[in-house]
Coordinates of C-alpha atoms in Angstrom, one line a residue:
X24 CA -62.3 -30.2 121.2
X25 CA -65.9 -29.2 120.5
X26 CA -67.6 -28.4 117.2
X27 CA -70.2 -25.6 117.1
X28 CA -71.2 -22.7 114.9
X29 CA -70.5 -19.0 115.2
X30 CA -73.3 -16.7 114.0
X31 CA -74.6 -13.3 114.5
X32 CA -77.8 -11.4 113.8
X33 CA -78.2 -7.7 113.0
X34 CA -78.5 -5.8 116.3
X35 CA -76.8 -8.4 118.5
X36 CA -74.7 -7.2 121.4
X37 CA -71.0 -7.6 120.7
X38 CA -68.7 -9.7 123.0
X39 CA -67.4 -7.5 125.8
X40 CA -63.8 -8.5 125.7
X41 CA -62.6 -5.7 123.5
X42 CA -63.5 -7.7 120.4
X43 CA -65.8 -5.1 118.8
X44 CA -64.2 -4.0 115.6
X45 CA -61.9 -7.1 115.5
X46 CA -64.4 -10.0 115.5
X47 CA -68.2 -10.6 115.2
X48 CA -67.8 -14.0 117.0
X49 CA -68.9 -14.7 120.6
X50 CA -71.8 -12.3 120.3
X51 CA -75.3 -12.3 121.9
X52 CA -76.8 -15.0 119.7
X53 CA -74.0 -17.5 120.3
X54 CA -74.0 -16.8 124.0
X55 CA -77.7 -17.3 124.4
X56 CA -78.2 -20.4 122.1
X57 CA -78.9 -23.8 123.6
X58 CA -78.4 -27.3 122.4
X59 CA -81.7 -28.6 121.0
X60 CA -80.5 -32.0 119.9
X61 CA -77.2 -33.8 119.4
X62 CA -76.2 -36.6 117.1
X63 CA -72.8 -38.1 116.1
X64 CA -72.5 -35.8 113.0
X65 CA -74.7 -32.8 113.8
X66 CA -75.4 -30.6 116.7
X67 CA -78.7 -28.6 116.5
X68 CA -78.8 -25.3 118.4
X69 CA -81.8 -23.1 119.0
X70 CA -81.3 -19.3 119.3
X71 CA -83.1 -17.2 121.9
X72 CA -85.6 -16.0 119.3
X73 CA -86.3 -19.4 117.9
X74 CA -83.8 -19.6 115.0
X75 CA -82.3 -23.1 114.3
X76 CA -78.6 -23.6 113.6
X77 CA -77.4 -27.0 112.4
X78 CA -73.7 -27.5 113.0
X79 CA -72.6 -30.5 110.9
X80 CA -69.3 -32.3 111.6
X81 CA -69.5 -35.5 109.7
X82 CA -66.7 -38.1 109.8
X83 CA -65.8 -39.0 106.2
X84 CA -62.8 -41.4 106.1
X85 CA -59.8 -39.6 107.5
X86 CA -61.4 -36.2 107.8
X87 CA -64.4 -34.4 109.3
X88 CA -66.6 -32.4 106.9
X89 CA -68.1 -29.3 108.4
X90 CA -70.9 -26.9 107.4
X91 CA -73.6 -24.9 109.0
X92 CA -77.2 -24.4 108.1
X93 CA -79.3 -21.5 109.5
X94 CA -83.1 -22.1 109.5
X95 CA -85.4 -19.2 110.1
X96 CA -88.2 -20.9 112.1
X97 CA -89.6 -17.5 113.2
X98 CA -92.3 -15.3 111.5
X99 CA -89.9 -12.5 110.8
X100 CA -87.0 -12.1 108.4
X101 CA -83.5 -12.6 110.0
X102 CA -80.4 -10.7 108.9
X103 CA -77.2 -12.6 109.3
X104 CA -73.9 -10.8 109.6
X105 CA -71.8 -14.0 110.4
X106 CA -72.4 -17.7 109.8
X107 CA -69.3 -19.9 110.1
X108 CA -68.7 -23.1 108.2
X109 CA -66.8 -24.4 111.2
X110 CA -66.0 -23.4 114.7
X111 CA -64.0 -25.6 117.1
X112 CA -63.2 -24.7 120.7
X113 CA -61.1 -26.3 123.4
X114 CA -58.0 -26.7 121.3
X115 CA -54.6 -26.8 123.0
X116 CA -52.0 -25.3 120.7
X117 CA -49.0 -23.0 120.7
X118 CA -48.0 -22.8 117.0
X119 CA -49.8 -22.2 113.7
X120 CA -49.0 -22.9 110.0
X121 CA -50.5 -20.9 107.1
X122 CA -49.8 -20.8 103.4
X123 CA -49.1 -17.4 102.0
X124 CA -49.7 -16.6 98.3
X125 CA -48.8 -13.7 96.0
X126 CA -48.7 -13.8 92.2
X127 CA -45.9 -16.2 91.1
X128 CA -45.1 -17.1 94.7
X129 CA -47.9 -19.4 95.7
X130 CA -48.1 -21.5 98.9
X131 CA -45.1 -20.4 100.9
X132 CA -45.4 -22.0 104.3
X133 CA -45.5 -19.4 107.2
X134 CA -45.1 -21.1 110.6
X135 CA -45.4 -19.0 113.7
X136 CA -45.5 -19.5 117.5
X137 CA -48.7 -18.0 118.9
X138 CA -46.5 -16.1 121.4
X139 CA -44.8 -14.3 118.4
X140 CA -48.3 -13.1 117.4
X141 CA -48.9 -11.8 120.9
X142 CA -51.5 -14.6 121.4
X143 CA -50.6 -15.8 124.9
X144 CA -53.5 -15.7 127.3
X145 CA -54.0 -12.4 129.2
X146 CA -53.4 -12.4 132.9
X147 CA -57.2 -12.1 133.4
X148 CA -59.6 -14.0 131.2
X149 CA -61.6 -10.9 130.1
X150 CA -58.8 -10.0 127.6
X151 CA -59.6 -11.6 124.2
X152 CA -56.6 -12.3 121.8
X153 CA -57.5 -12.5 118.1
X154 CA -55.6 -13.4 114.9
X155 CA -57.9 -13.0 111.8
X156 CA -56.9 -13.5 108.2
X157 CA -58.5 -14.2 104.9
X158 CA -59.0 -12.9 101.4
X159 CA -61.5 -10.5 99.8
X160 CA -62.7 -10.7 96.2
X161 CA -63.0 -13.3 93.5
X162 CA -59.4 -14.5 93.7
X163 CA -59.5 -16.6 96.8
X164 CA -55.8 -17.4 96.9
X165 CA -54.4 -13.9 96.3
X166 CA -52.8 -13.4 99.8
X167 CA -53.5 -16.5 101.8
X168 CA -54.8 -20.0 101.0
X169 CA -58.0 -20.8 103.0
X170 CA -56.0 -23.2 105.1
X171 CA -54.8 -23.3 108.7
X172 CA -53.0 -25.9 110.8
X173 CA -52.5 -25.5 114.6
X174 CA -49.9 -27.4 116.5
X175 CA -49.4 -28.5 120.1
X176 CA -45.7 -28.8 120.2
X177 CA -45.8 -30.4 123.7
X178 CA -48.0 -33.4 122.6
X179 CA -47.1 -33.5 118.9
X180 CA -50.7 -33.1 117.9
X181 CA -51.8 -31.2 114.8
X182 CA -55.2 -30.1 113.7
X183 CA -55.8 -28.6 110.2
X184 CA -58.7 -27.1 108.3
X185 CA -59.3 -26.2 104.7
X186 CA -62.2 -24.1 103.5
X187 CA -63.9 -24.9 100.2
X188 CA -64.8 -21.3 99.3
X189 CA -64.1 -19.5 96.0
X190 CA -65.1 -16.0 97.1
X191 CA -64.3 -13.9 100.2
X192 CA -63.4 -15.9 103.2
X193 CA -62.0 -15.6 106.7
X194 CA -60.4 -17.7 109.4
X195 CA -60.1 -16.5 113.1
X196 CA -58.0 -17.8 116.0
X197 CA -59.0 -16.4 119.4
X198 CA -58.4 -17.2 123.0
X199 CA -59.3 -16.0 126.5
X200 CA -57.8 -18.8 128.5
X201 CA -55.4 -21.8 128.0
X202 CA -57.3 -23.0 125.0
X203 CA -57.8 -21.5 121.6
X204 CA -60.9 -21.4 119.4
X205 CA -60.8 -21.4 115.6
X206 CA -63.6 -20.5 113.3
X207 CA -64.0 -19.6 109.6
X208 CA -66.2 -19.4 106.6
X209 CA -67.7 -16.6 104.4
X210 CA -66.0 -13.3 105.2
X211 CA -68.4 -11.6 107.6
X212 CA -70.0 -8.1 107.6
X213 CA -67.0 -6.4 109.3
X214 CA -64.4 -8.1 107.1
X215 CA -66.1 -9.0 103.8
X216 CA -69.1 -6.6 103.6
X217 CA -71.4 -9.6 103.9
X218 CA -74.9 -9.9 105.3
X219 CA -77.7 -12.2 104.3
X220 CA -81.4 -11.9 104.8
X221 CA -83.1 -15.2 105.5
X222 CA -86.9 -14.9 105.3
X223 CA -89.3 -16.8 107.5
X224 CA -89.4 -20.4 106.6
X225 CA -86.2 -20.2 104.6
X226 CA -82.6 -21.5 105.2
X227 CA -79.1 -20.7 104.3
X228 CA -76.2 -23.2 104.0
X229 CA -72.5 -22.3 104.2
X230 CA -69.6 -23.5 102.1
X231 CA -68.1 -26.6 103.6
X232 CA -64.8 -26.9 105.5
X233 CA -62.7 -30.1 106.0
X234 CA -60.9 -30.8 109.3
X235 CA -58.1 -33.3 109.8
X236 CA -55.9 -34.3 112.8
X237 CA -52.6 -36.1 112.9
X238 CA -49.1 -36.3 114.3
X239 CA -47.3 -34.1 111.7
X240 CA -48.0 -31.2 109.4
X241 CA -47.4 -33.6 106.4
X242 CA -50.0 -36.1 107.6
X243 CA -52.6 -33.4 108.2
X244 CA -52.0 -31.8 104.8
X245 CA -52.1 -35.2 103.1
X246 CA -55.5 -35.9 104.6
X247 CA -56.9 -32.5 103.6
X248 CA -55.7 -32.8 100.1
X249 CA -56.9 -36.3 99.6
X250 CA -60.4 -35.2 100.8
X251 CA -60.7 -33.1 97.7
X252 CA -62.7 -35.0 95.0
X253 CA -62.1 -33.4 91.6
X254 CA -64.3 -34.1 88.5
X255 CA -61.5 -35.3 86.2
X256 CA -62.5 -36.0 82.6
X257 CA -61.9 -39.4 81.3
X258 CA -59.1 -38.5 78.8
X259 CA -57.1 -37.0 81.7
X260 CA -57.4 -39.8 84.3
X261 CA -54.0 -41.3 83.3
X262 CA -52.2 -37.9 83.8
X263 CA -50.9 -37.4 80.2
X264 CA -48.3 -34.7 79.4
X265 CA -49.5 -31.3 78.2
X266 CA -47.9 -28.8 75.8
X267 CA -49.1 -25.1 76.0
X268 CA -47.8 -22.7 73.3
X269 CA -48.1 -19.5 75.4
X270 CA -44.3 -19.3 76.1
X271 CA -43.8 -20.1 72.4
X272 CA -45.8 -17.2 71.0
X273 CA -46.6 -15.0 74.0
X274 CA -50.1 -14.4 72.9
X275 CA -49.5 -14.6 69.2
X276 CA -50.5 -18.1 68.1
X277 CA -50.2 -18.9 64.4
X278 CA -51.2 -21.9 62.3
X279 CA -47.6 -22.3 61.2
X280 CA -46.2 -22.4 64.8
X281 CA -49.0 -24.9 65.8
X282 CA -48.2 -27.1 62.9
X283 CA -44.5 -27.2 63.6
X284 CA -45.1 -27.8 67.3
X285 CA -47.7 -30.6 66.6
X286 CA -45.3 -32.3 64.2
X287 CA -42.5 -32.4 66.9
X288 CA -44.9 -33.7 69.5
X289 CA -46.4 -36.5 67.4
X290 CA -45.8 -39.9 68.9
X291 CA -44.0 -38.6 72.0
X292 CA -46.6 -39.3 74.7
X293 CA -47.8 -35.7 74.9
X294 CA -51.6 -35.7 74.6
X295 CA -52.7 -32.0 74.5
X296 CA -51.6 -29.1 72.5
X297 CA -53.2 -25.9 73.9
X298 CA -53.6 -22.7 72.0
X299 CA -53.3 -20.0 74.6
X300 CA -54.4 -16.3 74.5
X301 CA -54.4 -14.1 71.5
X302 CA -56.3 -16.3 69.0
X303 CA -59.0 -13.6 68.7
X304 CA -56.8 -10.6 68.1
X305 CA -57.6 -8.1 65.3
X306 CA -55.6 -5.5 63.4
X307 CA -57.1 -2.7 65.6
X308 CA -56.3 -4.5 68.8
X309 CA -52.9 -6.1 68.9
X310 CA -52.6 -7.1 72.5
X311 CA -54.2 -10.3 73.9
X312 CA -56.0 -8.8 76.9
X313 CA -57.8 -5.7 75.6
X314 CA -59.7 -7.6 72.9
X315 CA -60.9 -10.5 75.2
X316 CA -64.6 -10.8 75.6
X317 CA -66.0 -10.9 72.0
X318 CA -64.4 -14.3 71.3
X319 CA -64.3 -14.0 67.5
X320 CA -61.4 -16.0 66.0
X321 CA -58.8 -13.8 64.3
X322 CA -59.2 -13.6 60.6
X323 CA -55.6 -12.5 60.3
X324 CA -54.1 -15.4 62.4
X325 CA -56.6 -18.0 61.3
X326 CA -58.1 -17.0 57.9
X327 CA -59.9 -20.3 57.5
X328 CA -61.3 -20.3 61.0
X329 CA -60.1 -21.7 64.3
X330 CA -61.4 -25.1 63.4
X331 CA -58.6 -25.5 60.9
X332 CA -56.1 -25.1 63.7
X333 CA -57.9 -27.7 65.9
X334 CA -58.0 -30.1 62.9
X335 CA -54.3 -29.6 62.3
X336 CA -53.5 -30.5 65.9
X337 CA -55.8 -33.5 65.8
X338 CA -54.2 -34.7 62.6
X339 CA -51.0 -35.3 64.6
X340 CA -52.8 -37.5 67.1
X341 CA -53.1 -34.7 69.7
X342 CA -56.1 -33.3 71.6
X343 CA -56.5 -29.6 70.7
X344 CA -57.0 -27.1 73.6
X345 CA -57.9 -23.4 73.7
X346 CA -57.7 -20.6 76.2
X347 CA -60.6 -18.4 77.4
X348 CA -61.1 -15.8 80.1
X349 CA -64.8 -15.7 79.7
X350 CA -65.8 -14.0 83.0
X351 CA -64.1 -10.8 82.0
X352 CA -64.0 -8.5 78.9
X353 CA -61.2 -6.2 77.8
X354 CA -61.6 -2.5 77.0
X355 CA -61.4 -3.0 73.2
X356 CA -64.3 -5.5 73.2
X357 CA -67.8 -4.6 72.2
X358 CA -69.3 -6.3 75.3
X359 CA -67.2 -4.0 77.5
X360 CA -69.8 -1.3 77.2
X361 CA -72.9 -3.6 77.3
X362 CA -73.6 -2.6 80.9
X363 CA -76.7 -4.8 81.3
X364 CA -74.3 -7.8 81.0
X365 CA -71.8 -6.5 83.6
X366 CA -71.3 -6.4 87.3
X367 CA -71.6 -3.1 89.1
X368 CA -70.9 -1.7 92.5
X369 CA -72.9 1.3 93.7
X370 CA -74.3 1.5 90.2
X371 CA -70.9 1.8 88.4
X372 CA -69.4 -1.0 86.3
X373 CA -66.6 -2.7 88.3
X374 CA -63.4 -2.0 86.3
X375 CA -59.9 -3.1 87.1
X376 CA -56.8 -3.5 85.1
X377 CA -58.5 -2.7 81.8
X378 CA -61.2 -5.3 82.4
X379 CA -64.8 -5.5 83.4
X380 CA -66.7 -8.5 84.7
X381 CA -69.7 -10.4 83.3
X382 CA -72.6 -10.9 85.7
X383 CA -72.6 -14.7 85.7
X384 CA -75.9 -14.7 87.6
X385 CA -77.8 -13.5 84.5
X386 CA -79.4 -15.9 82.0
X387 CA -78.4 -13.6 79.1
X388 CA -74.8 -14.0 80.1
X389 CA -75.0 -17.8 80.0
X390 CA -76.7 -17.6 76.6
X391 CA -73.9 -15.4 75.4
X392 CA -71.2 -17.7 76.7
X393 CA -73.0 -20.8 75.3
X394 CA -72.9 -19.1 71.9
X395 CA -69.3 -17.9 72.1
X396 CA -67.6 -20.5 74.3
X397 CA -69.6 -23.7 74.4
X398 CA -70.5 -23.6 70.7
X399 CA -66.9 -22.9 69.7
X400 CA -65.6 -25.9 71.7
X401 CA -68.3 -28.2 70.3
X402 CA -68.1 -27.1 66.6
X403 CA -64.3 -26.9 66.4
X404 CA -63.6 -30.1 68.2
X405 CA -61.6 -28.8 71.1
X406 CA -61.3 -31.4 73.9
X407 CA -59.4 -29.1 76.4
X408 CA -60.2 -25.6 77.7
X409 CA -57.9 -23.5 79.8
X410 CA -60.1 -21.1 81.8
X411 CA -58.1 -18.1 82.9
X412 CA -59.1 -15.2 85.2
X413 CA -56.8 -12.3 85.5
X414 CA -58.4 -9.7 87.8
X415 CA -60.4 -9.6 90.9
X416 CA -63.9 -8.2 91.4
X417 CA -63.0 -6.8 94.8
X418 CA -65.1 -6.6 97.9
X419 CA -68.5 -7.1 96.2
X420 CA -71.1 -6.1 93.7
X421 CA -74.7 -4.9 93.4
X422 CA -77.7 -7.2 93.1
X423 CA -78.1 -8.7 96.6
X424 CA -78.8 -7.5 100.1
X425 CA -75.1 -6.7 100.6
X426 CA -72.2 -6.3 98.3
X427 CA -70.4 -9.3 99.9
X428 CA -73.4 -11.5 99.2
X429 CA -73.5 -10.2 95.6
X430 CA -69.9 -11.4 95.3
X431 CA -70.7 -14.8 96.7
X432 CA -73.6 -15.3 94.4
X433 CA -71.5 -14.2 91.4
X434 CA -68.7 -16.6 92.1
X435 CA -71.1 -19.4 92.7
X436 CA -72.7 -18.7 89.3
X437 CA -69.2 -19.0 87.8
X438 CA -68.7 -22.3 89.5
X439 CA -72.0 -23.5 88.1
X440 CA -70.9 -22.5 84.6
X441 CA -67.8 -24.6 85.0
X442 CA -70.1 -27.6 85.9
X443 CA -72.3 -26.7 82.9
X444 CA -69.4 -27.1 80.5
X445 CA -68.7 -30.5 81.9
X446 CA -72.3 -31.5 81.7
X447 CA -72.5 -30.5 78.1
X448 CA -69.1 -31.9 77.2
X449 CA -68.4 -34.8 79.6
X450 CA -65.0 -35.6 77.9
X451 CA -63.9 -32.0 78.1
X452 CA -60.6 -31.5 80.1
X453 CA -60.9 -28.2 82.1
X454 CA -57.8 -26.4 83.3
X455 CA -58.5 -24.0 86.2
X456 CA -56.2 -20.9 85.9
X457 CA -56.3 -17.5 87.5
X458 CA -53.2 -15.6 86.7
X459 CA -51.6 -18.9 87.4
X460 CA -52.6 -19.8 91.0
X461 CA -55.2 -17.4 92.3
X462 CA -57.9 -20.0 92.4
X463 CA -56.1 -23.0 93.8
X464 CA -58.8 -23.7 96.4
X465 CA -60.9 -26.9 96.7
X466 CA -64.3 -25.7 95.4
X467 CA -62.7 -24.6 92.1
X468 CA -60.2 -27.5 92.0
X469 CA -63.1 -30.0 92.3
X470 CA -64.6 -28.7 89.1
X471 CA -61.4 -29.1 87.0
X472 CA -59.1 -31.8 85.8
X473 CA -56.1 -29.8 86.6
X474 CA -54.8 -26.3 87.3
X475 CA -52.0 -24.0 86.4
X476 CA -49.8 -24.2 89.4
X477 CA -48.4 -20.6 89.0
X478 CA -47.4 -18.0 86.5
X479 CA -43.7 -18.5 87.4
X480 CA -43.1 -19.7 83.8
X481 CA -39.3 -19.5 83.7
X482 CA -38.4 -18.5 87.3
X483 CA -35.8 -20.3 89.4
X484 CA -38.4 -20.7 92.1
X485 CA -40.5 -23.2 90.2
X486 CA -39.4 -26.2 92.3
X487 CA -40.2 -24.4 95.5
X488 CA -43.7 -23.4 94.5
X489 CA -44.4 -26.8 93.0
X490 CA -43.4 -28.4 96.3
X491 CA -45.5 -26.0 98.4
X492 CA -48.6 -27.0 96.5
X493 CA -48.4 -30.6 97.7
X494 CA -49.8 -29.3 101.0
X495 CA -52.8 -27.7 99.3
X496 CA -53.9 -29.4 96.1
X497 CA -53.6 -32.8 94.6
X498 CA -50.2 -33.1 92.7
X499 CA -52.1 -35.0 89.9
X500 CA -53.9 -31.7 89.3
X501 CA -50.9 -29.3 89.6
X502 CA -49.7 -28.4 86.1
X503 CA -46.1 -27.4 86.2
X504 CA -44.5 -25.8 83.2
X505 CA -41.1 -26.6 81.8
X506 CA -40.3 -23.9 79.3
X507 CA -37.5 -25.3 77.1
X508 CA -35.4 -22.7 75.2
X509 CA -33.0 -23.4 72.4
X510 CA -30.2 -21.6 74.3
X511 CA -30.6 -23.8 77.4
X512 CA -27.9 -26.1 78.4
X513 CA -28.4 -29.6 79.8
X514 CA -28.4 -28.4 83.4
X515 CA -31.2 -25.9 82.8
X516 CA -33.3 -28.3 80.8
X517 CA -33.0 -31.0 83.5
X518 CA -33.7 -28.4 86.3
X519 CA -37.0 -27.5 84.7
X520 CA -38.1 -31.0 83.7
X521 CA -37.4 -32.5 87.2
X522 CA -39.4 -29.7 88.7
X523 CA -42.3 -30.7 86.6
X524 CA -42.2 -34.2 88.1
X525 CA -43.6 -32.6 91.3
X526 CA -47.0 -32.5 89.5
X527 CA -48.3 -32.6 86.0
X528 CA -45.6 -32.3 83.3
X529 CA -46.4 -29.5 80.9
X530 CA -44.0 -28.3 78.2
X531 CA -43.7 -25.0 76.4
X532 CA -41.3 -23.0 74.4
X533 CA -39.9 -23.2 70.9
X534 CA -39.4 -27.0 70.9
X535 CA -39.2 -27.0 67.1
X536 CA -35.9 -25.1 67.4
X537 CA -34.3 -27.5 69.8
X538 CA -31.3 -29.7 68.8
X539 CA -31.8 -33.4 68.6
X540 CA -29.8 -33.7 71.9
X541 CA -32.0 -31.2 73.7
X542 CA -35.2 -32.7 72.4
X543 CA -34.0 -36.2 73.5
X544 CA -33.7 -34.9 77.0
X545 CA -37.4 -34.0 76.8
X546 CA -38.3 -37.3 75.4
X547 CA -36.3 -39.1 78.1
X548 CA -38.2 -37.0 80.7
X549 CA -41.6 -37.9 79.2
X550 CA -40.6 -41.6 79.4
X551 CA -39.4 -41.3 83.0
X552 CA -42.5 -39.5 83.9
X553 CA -44.6 -42.4 82.6
X554 CA -42.9 -44.6 85.2
X555 CA -43.4 -42.3 88.2
X556 CA -46.7 -40.6 87.7
X557 CA -48.6 -43.2 89.8
X558 CA -46.5 -42.0 92.7
X559 CA -47.3 -38.4 91.9
X560 CA -50.9 -39.3 91.8
X561 CA -51.4 -41.5 94.9
X562 CA -48.3 -41.0 97.0
X563 CA -47.7 -39.3 100.4
X564 CA -45.3 -36.4 100.5
X565 CA -43.5 -37.2 103.7
X566 CA -40.6 -34.7 103.2
X567 CA -40.3 -31.1 101.9
X568 CA -36.9 -30.2 103.1
X569 CA -35.6 -26.7 102.1
X570 CA -33.5 -23.9 103.5
X571 CA -34.5 -21.3 100.9
X572 CA -35.9 -18.0 102.2
X573 CA -36.0 -15.6 99.3
X574 CA -37.9 -16.9 96.2
X575 CA -36.7 -14.1 94.0
X576 CA -33.0 -15.1 94.5
X577 CA -33.2 -18.6 95.9
X578 CA -30.1 -19.9 97.7
X579 CA -29.7 -23.3 99.2
X580 CA -31.4 -26.5 98.2
X581 CA -34.7 -28.5 98.3
X582 CA -35.5 -32.2 98.7
X583 CA -39.0 -33.6 98.3
X584 CA -39.8 -37.3 99.1
X585 CA -43.1 -38.8 98.0
X586 CA -43.8 -42.4 99.1
X587 CA -46.2 -45.0 97.8
X588 CA -45.9 -48.5 99.3
X589 CA -42.6 -50.0 98.3
X590 CA -41.8 -47.2 95.9
X591 CA -40.9 -43.5 96.3
X592 CA -40.0 -40.5 94.2
X593 CA -37.2 -38.2 95.5
X594 CA -36.7 -34.9 93.7
X595 CA -33.7 -32.7 94.6
X596 CA -32.9 -29.2 93.4
X597 CA -30.0 -27.0 94.1
X598 CA -30.1 -23.2 93.9
X599 CA -27.4 -20.6 94.3
X600 CA -24.8 -21.9 96.8
X601 CA -26.7 -25.1 97.2
X602 CA -24.5 -27.8 95.7
X603 CA -24.4 -31.3 97.0
X604 CA -27.7 -31.3 99.0
X605 CA -28.1 -34.0 101.7
X606 CA -29.9 -36.6 99.5
X607 CA -28.4 -39.5 101.4
X608 CA -30.2 -38.4 104.6
X609 CA -33.5 -39.2 103.0
X610 CA -32.5 -42.5 101.3
X611 CA -32.6 -44.5 104.5
X612 CA -34.3 -47.8 103.8
X613 CA -34.5 -47.0 100.0
X614 CA -32.4 -48.0 97.1
X615 CA -32.2 -46.1 93.8
X616 CA -33.9 -48.0 91.0
X617 CA -33.6 -45.3 88.3
X618 CA -32.8 -41.6 88.1
X619 CA -33.2 -38.7 85.7
X620 CA -31.4 -35.4 85.7
X621 CA -28.1 -33.9 86.4
X622 CA -25.4 -34.3 89.1
X623 CA -26.1 -32.0 92.1
X624 CA -22.6 -30.6 92.6
X625 CA -23.4 -27.2 91.1
X626 CA -25.9 -24.4 91.3
X627 CA -29.4 -24.8 89.7
X628 CA -29.3 -28.5 89.1
X629 CA -32.2 -31.0 89.4
X630 CA -32.3 -34.7 89.7
X631 CA -35.2 -37.2 90.3
X632 CA -34.8 -40.6 91.8
X633 CA -37.2 -43.5 91.5
X634 CA -36.7 -45.5 94.7
X635 CA -37.7 -49.0 95.9
X636 CA -37.4 -51.0 99.0

């Protein structure tokens, strides 16, 4: 296994193995570069024209952190069309594992033999085999997660990589002989419309990637996830329970509902009550998405101002939270037509799904958001902000030497604004949301205390998605909703609550309409969660055992085991035709100390077991 960097300059000769049009890797610049110096954590290459490429591969605990730096040491500008964050050659593997993602179905594991992808070596070594995947736009987890694990089934060795990239990205697997090469980073000119001019004496640094090795998929994923280092606000470090009122009001929050909800939550162990979308609606714009962007609290919903709502929530001992989608503006907002604030492509405002996009690179946009977002948070006493993002910019925007580079710069400016909010309000708890789970990648996760795990608010697939994300983000950051309805029976309530134990417990729904018996189940769940959340936070997910294939109509069962020293948390769910799952198989060496939930001898049941040795 050898680390290096794939890169390409405008005008380079393509590789001659039928790769032109499929890959920009293995081109003239890479073939002609030489090693200039070599250290334990960095190999320095020099190109034929004098360009310097620093390929970093630094060992940090259980992982290797990779990035590349291109330095233009010549007298002329250089135009990059490819610069990888990582490239590794000499890998022996016959199987790959990826994490697919569509809206409300995030993180489904896709495991494939390379032979099924027609990736065996050709009979002669001049035939290049390529598998390339990635994501274009400002929703980096819309089709695939920026994640790959390759497996050598003969030796039992696994190697995994996770990109920390919030904009367009790519990963490639290619081979000409018995070994494979993997490389990835910013989506290149062919795939992501990206090129970058680096002037004489300047340099350009890629996003980082993290690489881990191990003897199982679970081990590699655990190392990659634990290499994420989020900026968690102090009030959130003990993983308190959240209540979000979106599935209570569906974008129609009112002071009356907030007061009733806060009263029921008082003294229960829930810390946050979050006002979701719609708090800015007007008589002329009755939906929650078209009016987003001007961020003026609704005089109809909150005649005495939004601060009154925050004060009411605080009066019940809760931290008030509020929803924003501040990078976009709806068609009914005034800023929608303020084109000097908006992103464009080919001179036209980028418009999608009734939204346009603020150009986060511009100082006047930051000034506007400081006035509308930051000031509201400060002046009204909100300690929690949910940052949503419900459309994608697409392949790129104007304002840079390529539309892909314009996109990268715009997303980086958004990330800087996230950090700006934390700098201005260090105690602020930030929730990263993008139509649920479209930004569940490390560079955004490291800027937030937690994230919405999905928009699968009341779907039967919630336990499946929640378990998937153990491979990709920290469970302590994965906010899983349990929407409790007054017409739900005990089995349904326990099914949802036990699913929430796979991450951060978040309640929603009309909890003020629940019977005492129904609400007591929720209270019991909150108490049980307080005794298991250290395992959720620091444990190792050794088992995700499921036979479910179709998330829209799940059939079968799922068992998840997360271990921490002499304790463990086992969470089992049944779906249609999944009664009596093989829990005992995973209890070897453990004894049940406590459990919460329902018996598992029927469909759509959930039970959680606190185990000890």
